[in-house]
Every structure is written in C-alpha cells, then in structure tokens.
Short mmCIF file of C-alpha atoms and ligand atoms in Angstrom, two decimals:
data_model
loop_
_atom_site.label_atom_id
_atom_site.label_comp_id
_atom_site.label_asym_id
_atom_site.label_seq_id
_atom_site.Cartn_x
_atom_site.Cartn_y
_atom_site.Cartn_z
CA GLU A 1 -8.33 38.69 17.03
CA ALA A 2 -9.31 37.85 13.42
CA ALA A 3 -9.99 34.36 12.78
CA ARG A 4 -7.11 32.27 11.29
CA LEU A 5 -8.47 29.99 8.71
CA TYR A 6 -6.63 27.11 6.63
CA LEU A 7 -7.51 26.03 3.19
CA GLY A 8 -6.91 22.52 1.92
CA LEU A 9 -7.44 21.31 -1.67
CA ASP A 10 -7.68 17.72 -2.73
CA PHE A 11 -7.03 16.66 -6.38
CA GLY A 12 -8.24 13.08 -6.53
CA THR A 13 -8.91 10.70 -9.17
CA SER A 14 -12.59 11.82 -10.01
CA GLY A 15 -12.71 15.40 -8.86
CA ALA A 16 -11.37 18.00 -6.69
CA ARG A 17 -12.62 19.32 -3.29
CA PHE A 18 -11.52 22.30 -0.89
CA ALA A 19 -12.33 22.47 2.75
CA ILE A 20 -11.45 25.46 5.00
CA ILE A 21 -11.00 24.83 8.87
CA ASP A 22 -10.43 27.00 11.69
CA LYS A 23 -7.89 26.52 14.57
CA ASP A 24 -10.09 24.08 16.31
CA GLY A 25 -10.52 22.01 13.19
CA ILE A 26 -14.06 22.93 12.58
CA ILE A 27 -15.06 23.32 8.79
CA GLN A 28 -16.01 26.86 7.74
CA ALA A 29 -16.48 26.06 4.08
CA GLU A 30 -16.37 23.19 1.73
CA ALA A 31 -17.18 22.54 -1.88
CA LYS A 32 -16.66 20.08 -4.76
CA ARG A 33 -15.85 20.26 -8.41
CA GLU A 34 -15.77 17.56 -11.24
CA TYR A 35 -12.86 17.87 -13.63
CA PRO A 36 -14.20 19.72 -16.93
CA LEU A 37 -13.44 17.76 -20.16
CA TYR A 38 -11.02 19.67 -22.54
CA LEU A 39 -10.12 17.61 -25.74
CA ASN A 40 -6.59 18.05 -27.18
CA GLY A 41 -6.92 16.10 -30.27
CA GLU A 42 -8.14 12.44 -29.03
CA SER A 43 -7.16 12.86 -25.35
CA GLN A 44 -8.05 14.86 -22.26
CA ASP A 45 -6.12 18.00 -21.62
CA TRP A 46 -5.50 17.22 -17.85
CA VAL A 47 -3.33 20.11 -17.38
CA ARG A 48 -5.85 22.64 -18.25
CA SER A 49 -8.55 20.97 -16.41
CA TRP A 50 -6.88 20.81 -13.14
CA LYS A 51 -5.72 24.38 -13.43
CA GLU A 52 -9.35 25.64 -14.13
CA THR A 53 -10.63 23.53 -11.46
CA LEU A 54 -8.04 24.89 -8.95
CA PHE A 55 -9.22 28.55 -9.64
CA SER A 56 -12.81 27.52 -9.83
CA LEU A 57 -12.64 26.11 -6.33
CA LEU A 58 -10.83 29.52 -5.26
CA GLU A 59 -13.81 31.34 -6.55
CA ASP A 60 -16.09 28.92 -4.68
CA VAL A 61 -14.69 29.90 -1.46
CA PRO A 62 -17.39 32.28 0.09
CA LEU A 63 -16.13 35.85 -0.30
CA ASP A 64 -16.37 36.97 3.39
CA ILE A 65 -14.02 34.27 4.60
CA ARG A 66 -11.16 34.45 1.98
CA LYS A 67 -9.51 37.29 3.68
CA HIS A 68 -9.20 35.04 6.89
CA VAL A 69 -7.34 32.43 4.98
CA VAL A 70 -3.65 32.50 6.20
CA SER A 71 -2.25 29.16 4.82
CA ILE A 72 -3.17 27.01 1.85
CA SER A 73 -1.87 23.35 0.97
CA ILE A 74 -2.91 20.70 -1.56
CA ASP A 75 -2.71 16.97 -2.10
CA GLY A 76 -2.77 15.23 -5.31
CA THR A 77 -2.96 11.94 -6.61
CA SER A 78 0.37 9.95 -6.08
CA ALA A 79 2.72 9.33 -8.85
CA THR A 80 0.73 11.79 -10.90
CA THR A 81 3.82 13.35 -13.00
CA ILE A 82 4.23 16.76 -14.86
CA ILE A 83 7.39 17.66 -16.88
CA VAL A 84 7.75 21.36 -17.01
CA ASP A 85 9.99 23.88 -18.60
CA SER A 86 12.40 24.70 -15.71
CA TYR A 87 12.20 28.58 -16.57
CA THR A 88 8.57 29.10 -17.25
CA GLY A 89 6.84 26.28 -15.36
CA GLU A 90 4.76 25.45 -18.31
CA PRO A 91 4.35 21.60 -19.14
CA LEU A 92 6.68 20.36 -21.83
CA TRP A 93 4.48 16.99 -22.15
CA ARG A 94 0.95 15.73 -21.48
CA PRO A 95 0.91 14.66 -17.76
CA PHE A 96 1.57 10.92 -16.55
CA LEU A 97 -1.29 9.88 -15.01
CA TYR A 98 -1.24 8.24 -11.32
CA ASN A 99 -2.16 4.61 -12.89
CA GLU A 100 -0.29 4.87 -16.10
CA SER A 101 2.28 2.35 -16.63
CA CYS A 102 5.63 3.04 -18.34
CA SER A 103 6.46 -0.64 -18.84
CA ASP A 104 9.41 0.41 -21.33
CA ALA A 105 11.32 2.16 -18.58
CA LEU A 106 10.78 -0.79 -15.93
CA PRO A 107 13.94 -2.80 -17.05
CA ILE A 108 16.16 0.27 -16.94
CA VAL A 109 14.81 1.20 -13.54
CA LYS A 110 15.26 -2.13 -12.28
CA SER A 111 18.90 -2.16 -13.53
CA PHE A 112 20.03 0.52 -11.08
CA ALA A 113 17.47 0.68 -8.26
CA PRO A 114 17.74 -1.76 -5.34
CA PRO A 115 15.65 -4.91 -5.78
CA ASN A 116 11.95 -4.41 -4.52
CA HIS A 117 12.20 -0.73 -4.27
CA THR A 118 8.94 1.14 -4.55
CA VAL A 119 10.21 2.48 -8.01
CA CYS A 120 10.42 -0.78 -9.37
CA THR A 121 6.90 -0.87 -10.64
CA GLY A 122 5.79 0.54 -14.20
CA SER A 123 3.69 3.24 -12.69
CA SER A 124 6.16 4.73 -10.29
CA THR A 125 7.21 8.17 -10.80
CA LEU A 126 10.65 7.22 -11.80
CA CYS A 127 9.72 4.88 -14.57
CA LYS A 128 7.61 7.94 -16.04
CA LEU A 129 10.69 10.20 -15.84
CA VAL A 130 12.93 7.43 -17.36
CA SER A 131 10.39 6.87 -20.06
CA TRP A 132 10.21 10.62 -20.98
CA TRP A 133 13.84 11.00 -20.74
CA ASN A 134 14.41 8.19 -23.17
CA HIS A 135 11.76 8.97 -25.67
CA VAL A 136 11.93 12.89 -25.68
CA GLY A 137 14.04 14.50 -22.88
CA SER A 138 17.39 14.39 -23.10
CA ASP A 139 17.77 16.73 -26.04
CA LYS A 140 14.93 19.31 -25.01
CA LYS A 141 14.97 22.39 -23.04
CA PRO A 142 15.87 22.48 -19.53
CA ALA A 143 13.20 20.60 -17.76
CA LEU A 144 11.83 19.92 -14.11
CA LEU A 145 9.83 17.09 -12.68
CA LEU A 146 6.78 18.01 -10.57
CA HIS A 147 3.83 15.99 -8.98
CA GLN A 148 0.59 17.12 -9.46
CA ALA A 149 0.19 18.65 -6.23
CA ASP A 150 3.45 20.56 -6.66
CA TRP A 151 2.33 21.85 -9.96
CA LEU A 152 -0.94 23.19 -8.67
CA LEU A 153 0.87 24.60 -5.79
CA TRP A 154 3.39 26.41 -7.86
CA LEU A 155 0.53 28.14 -9.89
CA LEU A 156 -0.18 29.69 -6.27
CA HIS A 157 3.17 30.73 -5.03
CA GLY A 158 5.44 30.74 -8.06
CA LYS A 159 8.52 29.03 -6.88
CA LEU A 160 9.62 26.54 -9.16
CA GLY A 161 10.97 22.87 -8.13
CA VAL A 162 9.62 22.11 -4.58
CA THR A 163 7.85 18.84 -3.58
CA ASP A 164 7.23 16.93 -0.39
CA TYR A 165 8.85 13.73 0.76
CA ASN A 166 5.48 12.09 0.60
CA ASN A 167 5.22 12.72 -3.11
CA ALA A 168 8.74 12.14 -3.88
CA LEU A 169 8.61 8.60 -2.40
CA LYS A 170 7.77 7.07 -5.80
CA VAL A 171 10.37 8.78 -7.67
CA GLY A 172 13.02 7.39 -5.33
CA TYR A 173 13.70 9.90 -2.74
CA ASP A 174 14.89 8.27 0.67
CA PRO A 175 12.90 9.73 3.45
CA GLU A 176 15.04 8.10 6.19
CA MET A 177 18.25 9.86 4.76
CA ASP A 178 16.39 12.79 3.82
CA SER A 179 18.03 12.82 0.53
CA TYR A 180 17.87 11.34 -3.02
CA PRO A 181 19.95 8.10 -2.96
CA SER A 182 23.28 7.81 -4.72
CA TRP A 183 21.87 5.36 -7.36
CA LEU A 184 19.53 8.29 -8.48
CA ILE A 185 22.03 11.06 -8.11
CA CYS A 186 24.43 9.63 -10.49
CA GLN A 187 21.61 9.38 -13.51
CA PRO A 188 21.71 11.85 -16.35
CA TYR A 189 18.09 13.13 -15.28
CA TYR A 190 19.01 13.82 -11.74
CA HIS A 191 18.89 17.60 -12.38
CA LEU A 192 15.16 17.27 -13.09
CA LEU A 193 14.25 16.33 -9.59
CA PRO A 194 12.50 18.90 -7.20
CA SER A 195 14.12 19.82 -4.00
CA VAL A 196 12.03 17.99 -1.08
CA LEU A 197 10.34 19.59 2.09
CA ALA A 198 8.47 17.91 4.88
CA PRO A 199 4.61 18.07 3.97
CA GLY A 200 2.94 21.37 5.32
CA THR A 201 6.16 23.40 5.08
CA PRO A 202 5.71 27.16 4.24
CA ILE A 203 7.12 27.54 0.38
CA ALA A 204 6.22 31.10 -0.41
CA CYS A 205 3.36 33.61 -0.08
CA LEU A 206 0.46 33.55 -2.34
CA LYS A 207 1.29 35.30 -5.54
CA GLU A 208 0.28 38.84 -5.19
CA GLU A 209 -1.81 38.83 -8.34
CA ILE A 210 -3.78 35.98 -7.28
CA GLY A 211 -4.23 37.45 -3.71
CA ASN A 212 -5.70 40.87 -5.41
CA LYS A 213 -7.92 39.00 -7.66
CA TYR A 214 -9.66 36.61 -5.39
CA GLY A 215 -9.43 38.76 -2.19
CA PHE A 216 -6.94 36.65 -0.20
CA GLN A 217 -4.38 38.12 1.98
CA LYS A 218 -1.01 39.46 0.95
CA SER A 219 0.53 37.23 3.74
CA CYS A 220 -1.27 34.18 2.92
CA VAL A 221 1.21 31.32 2.70
CA VAL A 222 1.33 28.29 0.57
CA CYS A 223 2.71 25.14 1.94
CA THR A 224 3.87 21.64 0.61
CA GLY A 225 1.36 19.12 0.42
CA THR A 226 1.15 15.43 0.04
CA THR A 227 -0.65 12.41 -1.74
CA ASP A 228 -4.50 12.01 -1.65
CA SER A 229 -4.31 8.98 0.30
CA ILE A 230 -2.03 10.26 3.00
CA ALA A 231 -4.27 13.27 3.05
CA ALA A 232 -7.21 11.15 3.64
CA PHE A 233 -5.37 9.47 6.65
CA LEU A 234 -4.42 12.74 8.13
CA ALA A 235 -8.09 13.83 8.26
CA ALA A 236 -8.86 10.98 10.76
CA ARG A 237 -6.54 12.59 12.89
CA ALA A 238 -5.05 9.37 14.11
CA THR A 239 -1.93 11.07 15.62
CA GLN A 240 -0.37 8.81 17.90
CA PRO A 241 1.72 5.65 17.14
CA GLY A 242 -0.88 2.77 17.50
CA LYS A 243 -3.71 4.44 15.91
CA ALA A 244 -4.75 3.32 12.55
CA VAL A 245 -7.37 3.81 9.77
CA THR A 246 -8.98 0.88 7.65
CA SER A 247 -10.72 1.99 4.54
CA LEU A 248 -13.54 0.04 3.50
CA GLY A 249 -13.97 0.86 0.00
CA SER A 250 -13.97 -1.52 -2.99
CA THR A 251 -10.77 -2.83 -1.38
CA LEU A 252 -9.67 -3.18 2.22
CA ALA A 253 -6.80 -0.82 2.99
CA ILE A 254 -4.91 -0.25 6.28
CA LYS A 255 -2.82 2.50 7.58
CA LEU A 256 -0.95 2.39 10.80
CA LEU A 257 0.96 5.08 12.49
CA SER A 258 4.04 3.59 13.78
CA ASN A 259 7.59 4.48 15.48
CA THR A 260 9.23 2.24 12.96
CA ARG A 261 9.56 2.03 9.43
CA ILE A 262 8.28 -1.34 7.50
CA GLU A 263 9.13 -2.30 4.09
CA ASP A 264 8.12 -5.70 2.58
CA SER A 265 7.56 -6.00 -1.11
CA ARG A 266 6.28 -9.63 -0.81
CA PHE A 267 3.15 -8.02 0.77
CA GLY A 268 3.23 -4.77 -0.85
CA VAL A 269 3.76 -3.23 2.56
CA TYR A 270 5.72 0.11 2.51
CA SER A 271 5.90 3.18 4.80
CA HIS A 272 5.71 6.87 4.21
CA ARG A 273 7.32 9.19 6.76
CA LEU A 274 5.28 11.62 8.65
CA ASP A 275 7.62 14.04 10.59
CA ASP A 276 9.24 11.61 13.10
CA LYS A 277 7.01 8.68 12.68
CA TRP A 278 6.08 6.33 9.88
CA LEU A 279 2.81 5.61 8.11
CA VAL A 280 2.73 2.00 7.21
CA GLY A 281 0.37 0.77 4.60
CA GLY A 282 -0.93 -2.33 3.02
CA ALA A 283 -4.03 -3.26 0.82
CA SER A 284 -5.96 -6.49 0.49
CA ASN A 285 -8.24 -7.25 -2.45
CA THR A 286 -10.89 -8.34 -0.21
CA GLY A 287 -13.52 -5.47 0.54
CA GLY A 288 -16.63 -3.76 -0.72
CA ALA A 289 -16.38 -4.96 -4.28
CA ILE A 290 -17.65 -8.41 -3.55
CA LEU A 291 -20.42 -6.80 -1.37
CA ARG A 292 -21.54 -5.03 -4.40
CA GLN A 293 -21.43 -7.94 -6.57
CA LEU A 294 -23.85 -9.64 -4.20
CA PHE A 295 -26.04 -7.03 -2.63
CA THR A 296 -27.28 -3.40 -3.49
CA ASP A 297 -26.43 -0.88 -0.87
CA ASN A 298 -30.14 -0.71 0.24
CA GLN A 299 -29.95 -4.61 0.68
CA LEU A 300 -26.73 -4.39 2.62
CA GLU A 301 -28.51 -1.88 5.11
CA LYS A 302 -31.64 -3.89 5.50
CA LEU A 303 -29.69 -7.10 6.05
CA SER A 304 -27.23 -5.69 8.27
CA GLU A 305 -29.72 -4.35 10.74
CA GLN A 306 -30.82 -8.03 11.36
CA ILE A 307 -27.45 -9.23 12.11
CA ASN A 308 -26.58 -9.94 15.78
CA PRO A 309 -22.81 -8.51 15.98
CA SER A 310 -22.03 -10.24 19.34
CA GLN A 311 -22.53 -13.75 18.03
CA PRO A 312 -19.49 -15.14 16.09
CA SER A 313 -20.31 -16.29 12.53
CA LEU A 314 -18.69 -19.52 12.09
CA LEU A 315 -18.78 -19.29 8.27
CA ASP A 316 -15.06 -19.01 7.15
CA TYR A 317 -14.90 -17.30 3.80
CA TYR A 318 -12.19 -15.43 1.80
CA PRO A 319 -14.15 -12.96 -0.15
CA LEU A 320 -12.24 -11.63 -3.34
CA PRO A 321 -13.58 -10.38 -6.50
CA LYS A 322 -11.20 -12.69 -8.63
CA ALA A 323 -8.22 -14.97 -7.61
CA GLY A 324 -5.15 -13.50 -6.17
CA GLU A 325 -4.05 -11.77 -3.04
CA ARG A 326 -1.22 -9.77 -1.95
CA PHE A 327 -1.73 -8.70 1.58
CA PRO A 328 -2.15 -10.29 4.30
CA VAL A 329 -1.46 -13.35 2.56
CA ALA A 330 0.68 -13.01 -0.57
CA ASP A 331 -0.65 -15.66 -3.07
CA PRO A 332 -1.37 -14.50 -6.61
CA ASN A 333 -3.45 -17.59 -7.08
CA LEU A 334 -5.49 -17.45 -3.83
CA ALA A 335 -9.12 -18.42 -4.77
CA PRO A 336 -12.12 -16.44 -3.66
CA ARG A 337 -14.01 -18.62 -1.02
CA LEU A 338 -17.62 -17.74 -0.64
CA HIS A 339 -19.07 -21.05 -0.15
CA PRO A 340 -21.21 -22.70 1.47
CA ARG A 341 -23.87 -20.10 1.30
CA PRO A 342 -26.60 -20.43 3.71
CA GLU A 343 -30.10 -20.02 2.73
CA ASN A 344 -30.71 -17.05 5.01
CA ASP A 345 -28.99 -13.83 3.63
CA VAL A 346 -28.49 -12.24 6.81
CA GLU A 347 -26.42 -15.24 7.92
CA TYR A 348 -24.46 -15.10 4.58
CA LEU A 349 -23.73 -11.30 4.83
CA HIS A 350 -22.91 -11.89 8.62
CA GLY A 351 -20.40 -14.72 7.40
CA ILE A 352 -18.89 -12.12 4.78
CA LEU A 353 -18.56 -9.21 7.18
CA GLU A 354 -17.04 -11.31 9.79
CA SER A 355 -14.52 -12.91 7.25
CA ILE A 356 -13.36 -9.93 6.06
CA ALA A 357 -12.81 -8.57 9.62
CA ARG A 358 -10.74 -11.73 10.25
CA ILE A 359 -8.69 -10.71 7.19
CA GLU A 360 -8.14 -7.08 8.60
CA ALA A 361 -7.25 -8.66 12.05
CA LYS A 362 -4.51 -10.68 10.22
CA ALA A 363 -3.52 -7.78 8.31
CA TYR A 364 -2.80 -5.74 11.61
CA GLU A 365 -1.12 -8.76 13.03
CA LEU A 366 1.20 -9.13 10.18
CA LEU A 367 2.31 -5.56 10.41
CA LYS A 368 3.16 -6.27 13.97
CA GLU A 369 5.22 -9.23 13.01
CA LEU A 370 7.12 -7.39 10.51
CA GLY A 371 7.98 -4.86 13.23
CA ALA A 372 5.59 -2.11 13.10
CA THR A 373 4.15 -0.50 16.43
CA GLN A 374 1.07 -2.61 17.85
CA VAL A 375 -2.21 -1.33 16.84
CA GLU A 376 -4.48 0.14 19.59
CA GLU A 377 -7.42 1.80 17.98
CA VAL A 378 -8.80 1.77 14.55
CA PHE A 379 -10.95 4.38 12.68
CA THR A 380 -12.89 3.51 9.78
CA ALA A 381 -13.34 5.41 6.33
CA GLY A 382 -14.88 4.56 2.97
CA GLY A 383 -18.29 3.17 2.12
CA GLY A 384 -18.37 0.23 4.75
CA ALA A 385 -17.68 2.81 7.50
CA LYS A 386 -21.19 3.66 8.00
CA ASN A 387 -22.15 -0.02 8.79
CA GLU A 388 -22.56 0.02 12.68
CA LYS A 389 -22.99 -3.75 12.83
CA TRP A 390 -19.83 -4.15 11.04
CA ILE A 391 -18.18 -1.84 13.52
CA LYS A 392 -19.30 -4.06 16.40
CA ILE A 393 -18.19 -7.39 14.58
CA ARG A 394 -14.95 -5.93 14.09
CA GLU A 395 -14.66 -4.60 17.53
CA ARG A 396 -14.97 -8.23 18.76
CA VAL A 397 -12.68 -9.79 15.97
CA LEU A 398 -9.83 -7.21 16.17
CA GLY A 399 -10.25 -6.91 20.16
CA LEU A 400 -9.83 -3.25 19.77
CA PRO A 401 -11.89 0.05 20.04
CA VAL A 402 -13.25 0.53 16.32
CA SER A 403 -14.99 3.66 15.05
CA ARG A 404 -16.01 5.75 12.28
CA ALA A 405 -13.63 8.39 11.55
CA ASN A 406 -15.14 11.89 12.23
CA GLN A 407 -13.45 13.21 8.92
CA THR A 408 -12.28 11.20 6.00
CA GLU A 409 -12.01 13.68 3.23
CA ALA A 410 -8.50 14.38 1.78
CA ALA A 411 -9.20 18.04 1.50
CA TYR A 412 -9.77 18.26 5.33
CA GLY A 413 -6.14 16.43 5.72
CA ALA A 414 -4.96 18.99 3.50
CA ALA A 415 -6.35 21.97 5.44
CA LEU A 416 -4.57 20.12 8.54
CA LEU A 417 -1.18 20.70 6.66
CA ALA A 418 -2.15 24.15 5.90
CA LYS A 419 -2.33 24.78 9.55
CA LYS A 420 0.76 22.97 10.39
CA GLY A 421 2.34 25.19 7.85
CA ASP A 422 1.18 28.30 9.59
CA GLN A 423 2.60 27.38 12.77
CA GLN A 424 5.96 27.39 11.37
CA ASN A 425 5.39 30.10 8.99
CA ILE A 426 8.56 32.33 8.77
CA PHE A 427 7.00 34.64 5.85
CA SER A 428 4.47 36.55 7.98
P1 ADP B 501 -14.40 3.22 -3.30
O1 ADP B 501 -13.21 2.33 -3.03
O2 ADP B 501 -14.88 2.60 -4.78
O3 ADP B 501 -14.20 4.66 -3.40
P2 ADP B 501 -16.47 3.62 -1.22
O4 ADP B 501 -15.59 4.03 -0.22
O5 ADP B 501 -17.42 4.53 -2.23
O6 ADP B 501 -15.70 2.82 -2.45
O7 ADP B 501 -17.19 2.36 -0.84
C1 ADP B 501 -17.91 1.54 -1.71
C2 ADP B 501 -18.25 0.24 -1.15
O8 ADP B 501 -18.80 0.33 0.14
C3 ADP B 501 -19.07 -0.71 -2.04
O9 ADP B 501 -18.28 -1.67 -2.50
C4 ADP B 501 -20.30 -1.21 -1.26
O10 ADP B 501 -20.39 -2.59 -1.32
C5 ADP B 501 -19.89 -0.80 0.30
N1 ADP B 501 -20.99 -0.53 0.93
C6 ADP B 501 -21.99 0.31 0.78
N2 ADP B 501 -22.76 0.56 1.86
C7 ADP B 501 -22.45 -0.57 2.81
C8 ADP B 501 -22.95 -1.02 3.88
N3 ADP B 501 -24.09 -0.38 4.48
N4 ADP B 501 -22.31 -1.76 4.45
C9 ADP B 501 -21.02 -2.36 4.25
N5 ADP B 501 -20.42 -2.18 2.86
C10 ADP B 501 -21.43 -0.94 2.25
#
C-alpha cells in the first residue's frame, strides 16, 4: 500500500513553514520561508507575499513525496482578515493584520455585542469588518470576508466562503450553538461572513491545475484549518482533557484541554472549541522577556546548570517587563517585583524561575476555580522549554508531570488536521 502523507502549512507572524507527516505522525519533510518584501506604494503587499510563499513552499516539497500527499491543511494568524470579491476571490482591500486595531469600530461593535465578548477589542475580526464596511464596503461590489488561512486554502481548492470555527471566533461565531449569533445575523454585513466547519474538515479536492503543475494527486483533499496558536497546541498532542501546554516564550501562555468551556474577561480567559472539548487559554505578562533583559541565553544556560531544582527558592518575585498583569492576577497596575537581588546570580535566576513557576501554578489553579477540568500533565513549548532545571522546578511547584513537548511547530499541528480530514474524506 502506498504511503499516505499529510501536508500542513503554517503562516505565522514572521514566516511560513510546512511539515509533512505520515500516518504515525513521523515527519517526512519540512521547510521554512521568510515572507518576501513587495512594496505597494509605502506599504507591504501582504497578499502577494503570502500567495508567493504558499507556492514557494509547495515547490519546496521534495518531488518524490508530492504524489503521496493525500490531504492538506493550513493555519494562519488569528484575526488576520481579508475582504474579497465574492465572485473572483480577489482581495478588494489590503488585508487587516492580526494585531491591527480598528478602534473606530469598537464603540459600534460594543453597542450590539454582548458585554465583554471576544469581539469587543479593537483588533477583533468583527471590528475590522465593521471598520471596512463603514468606510468603503457598503456601496462596493459583492464582498466576502475570509481569514488568512481561509484565503490561502481557497487558492488551493477554489471554493469560496469557507472557514473553521477557530478562526471564526473573533468575528463572533458561537462555537457552542454552532451558528452565528442573532446579534450578528441582523447586521447589514452579515452576508459577508463565511460558512463555518470544524477544523480539519475536507472542503474540496486540490485544484486540478495545481495538482498537475506540482505533481500532487488528483484526489488530494484540502481541509479547513485553524489559527496558528491552536495549531501549535495541536502539535503537542495533548489530546485528553486535563492535558495542557505551557508556552514559555517572551510571555507565559497556558492552554488546557477541558470538558467545560470557560470565559472570563477579567482575566482574558476564553475557550476555543476542539470537537467535543474546549481549549481554555490565558496569558500572563511574566515570562522570558524579563529573563532576556537580565541575562543572555548563554548565561541562562550556564547559570541554570548550577541550580539545584529540588531545593525550593525562598525568593518571592513577580517578574514583569513593565507594570500591569491580566492573568492569573487581574491588576493593570501590578508592579514588577525582582528584589531583593542576591549577590549570587545562580540564586537570583533560581528565584526568578521558581517565581514564574508559582505564577504558572496559580494560573492552572485559577482555571480550575473558574470551572475548567483539573490539569493532570503539562507539556512545554517556547524558548524556556529547553531548560531542564526549570522543568524540574516546575514539576515540584506544580506537583505534576512536566515535560518538553515533542512537537511544537504549528505546521505539525496543521498536518495533524490534514490527517484528521483524510479520515473523514468523502471526496476520494
Ligand atoms: P517568543 O515568544 O519571542 O517567540 P521564544 O519562544 O523564542 O519567544 O523564547 C524566547 C525566550 O526564551 C527568551 O525570552 C529567553 O529569555 C528565553 N530563554 C532562552 N533560553 C532559555 C533558557 N535556557 N532558560 C530559560 N529561558 C530561556
């Protein structure tokens, strides 16, 4: 029997990657591309850049394995929004980037959305849509809203107007009801919204001309995607409720698979749907940023080697790059606490790593108090994941098994979605 391979593509903030896995999840090929710079007047032509990167990555797939790829999926940055012509699929406007804020639309959105809903922030997809609609949209050609991943997937399958319920969350889709809410349906731009499927659902076969040009099978299927941070969570394969991923990058972000859905805007805690479970997430401002201010990565490594992780540090810090915290303490004025600083840097680092571990423990504790499934095991991603001593400290402070995630690349998570799609493929 010929190998069945699954292609996942990740369009992140700084570049794009692909990963190809087999049925056992073993990586058969992977590669990375930076986004090429195309200027359109003063600003970067992102749509052109993403499109070229997509096809460059397809060319990077080794020739001999292309014909074995049976399913493809893509993740993109959350809330990156493209308004396209609903007949041609061509963008009608430059894309709104994930972190762009449309504060002009915020009061309007707040006037009809439920209080504290995820759409009630200037960078939400809905604020972008409302801003576009009010400035240019309402008298223009028939238009359609797509997220970055949807649009890139469309280039591959050609069926316009499809998204997934992870990308659709920030435009207001209700993943529990599995529909757009009535407060959105009654808006004049409702007809711009794409139809919504579960992530990793087959949409259509790969366009024939693309299959022929690159040497992919005619029956290769293209599946709905997700957001980049959910794809990164999927990569860690924390598939049971109670399994969690802590990301130790510049900030500390935790994601816990739960049987229950948790939302609490005070702490910026919200849940994404993953089939019949919920992915509960929250992010603290503590994390690696402060470590980087104090130590080089090399120093971190050398000093960490000398830490005895079984010995508790009594230094009680709240490391923050600047005042203000959201989760697990909601206090916009919380001051960073990094004193007293001992003479010995090993002791100092030990105190900081242990203090961050206490914040992590408090974060999981809070999710439980808010009603989430109790955490049982923690996988770790991000730059801090390679620190074995920190893992030991965290095991002691959390009282849980902690390990480094085997896979952390979002592209790997997207490949798992492609695999999921293959299992329910009705097209082949
Ligand atoms: P980003 O959120 O910027 O993508 P990364 O996941 O690349 O962050 O992680 C970078 C962070 O990891 C830096 O803030 C750095 O201080 C931290 N880091 C690097 N090496 C270590 C180490 N050995 N122990 C703990 N933290 C580390």
